[in-house]
Amino acid sequence: MKNCLLIWSVILILCSISCNKKISKPPENEIERIIKKSIKYRDTLLNPKVGDSLLSLALTKSIIIDQPKTNAEINIALLRYLSLDKLNDAQGRFYFDEAVKNSRKIGDKTLEKNAYFSYCNFLLRENNPSKAMILYNMIDSPNNLSTTEVEKKILLSNINEKQNFPAEQLRNLLAAHYLSVDLENDSLQIVTLQLLSDYYYYQKKIDRAMDYNTKVKELLRKKHPMDSIAWYYSEENRLFLITQSSDTTTMLGLAKKIIKYTNKSGNIALASNVQSSLRTYFFNHHDLKNLYLWYKEFPIELEVLKKHNSSFYFRTKAYLDEYNNSIDSAKINWKLAEFNNEPNPHLNFMYYNRLGEFLDRIGDSVKAINSYEKALQYALQTNVYNNQINLSDKISNYYLKQGNSELTLENMKIANQAKSNWIKMLNDDNIKNIELSNILAQKELEHEKSQDNLERKHYTQYLIISLFIILMIMTMIGISFYNIPSWWIKSMGYISFLMFFESIILLVDHKLHELTNGSPILILIIKIIILSFMFPTHHWIEERFVDILLKGVIKRKIHGYLSQFKTKKKVALSE
């Protein structure tokens, strides 16, 4: 009875300790949770204000705790996730220095590396690739193949993108991808393939971009359990690529499937990306009927748009009013959709160009031309020469009909200059495409050679293992002719057959991963079936072979063959 009470007392004490640990979690974990929550608000719920507030809260708590690891993590998070309007160059440098200082205090190389990566990405957000490149060169390269090297290549490709070096960008993206393949790291492979898909989209190679998107989906299918968030983001990327064609049925079906998922998961950012792709498609093709039907089926999405982007909300309302022949209401909504202090010239161009098209459709040519002229001023701030040509031609034709030769000539000059720049750019693009094709072919050839070398090494190693097993067995047969202790032969037999059957398992395991796409359940079932036959067979063959050697069966047979051979030879000589 006393022993029983003692046992229960110990159990109760352990339970109370466990409960206390669960209730009073260390403050560091609380800060990690706040950072994760801020990322969710920023990237998933599209609420950067709340995300920034949570980061400020985490910073305050870390100052109170004053632990080096926590200080390093919060400073890295601030560099990565804090909105640029709340983060200037001096603050960015301060957060970087603090992160590095605190990570060095505890000798955490991973945290120090993350600090460098985060500051480089902050500089790229600030559009300062030259400074980012200087810092990039300060990041230590690992001695052996690791994920850090892949991350470095991805970062370098981002710097190349900002520097407008597409050839180098592609070279580094391909290098990152092939390194991730060598590491057999599916997560990094998915990241690099998605980046390659995005790269080819911006190079206007939609088919190539779609190929890489398909590879992403193939990798995601192999993962068990499947990462649903990554899957639907890859679907959203496919939707975006489909909108470059005119396959409306496929596009709408895919969009509905993704929206259904976002309604369940509450992923506002993913839903926003889908809505943006669809709106752009409907606006570009002036497909107001499908635009109307879409928001009739998903009215809540229009309310979400109103909350997060009022300009696009009023623009969409204007198109819907136009479809319903409510022109006066459409005019009001176009006015409300105008940007306030928007620094992006492309967004301003799109607004005034679409407004001009609307005014053209309702027959208000004077206001339409005024809108086109504003759009042209913003188009001239970009390098999209096709937009400059179309607008200046449209404006010059209008003034030609009006008999205004001065403004006609002025806009014709703009069109001719844009055409000249466009021809030069097309020539540069042709040269660039040739270079990119060469880089792609070169990288693929290098990867094929490295794979061949790897396979050759594996083949050589398998050959060495096979020869060693044969040598061991031949040695066992040879020494069985002499008076060797039985334990010696048994030991050699154990090692030889263990190596033989383990090499078979190694070969089977490699093939199983290929045949089952890495499915753990299938691999486990097949291995159980194979091993249930292999283990008894292994022991039976080993025991049988050692027994034959110890009883001298092979020795007697060889002596018998030799004596027969000698007898036959003597007979032949006597004849």
mmCIF file of C-alpha atoms in Angstrom, residues 70 96 99 140 151 275 321 574:
data_model
loop_
_atom_site.group_PDB
_atom_site.id
_atom_site.type_symbol
_atom_site.label_atom_id
_atom_site.label_comp_id
_atom_site.label_asym_id
_atom_site.label_seq_id
_atom_site.Cartn_x
_atom_site.Cartn_y
_atom_site.Cartn_z
ATOM 1 C CA THR A 70 15.397 36.658 -29.202
ATOM 2 C CA PHE A 96 21.075 44.421 -39.217
ATOM 3 C CA ALA A 99 20.964 41.005 -35.395
ATOM 4 C CA ASP A 140 30.505 33.049 -46.095
ATOM 5 C CA GLU A 151 19.843 30.324 -51.000
ATOM 6 C CA GLN A 275 -9.355 38.224 -58.513
ATOM 7 C CA ASP A 321 -22.350 49.882 -64.388
ATOM 8 C CA SER A 574 50.498 -44.325 -71.353
#
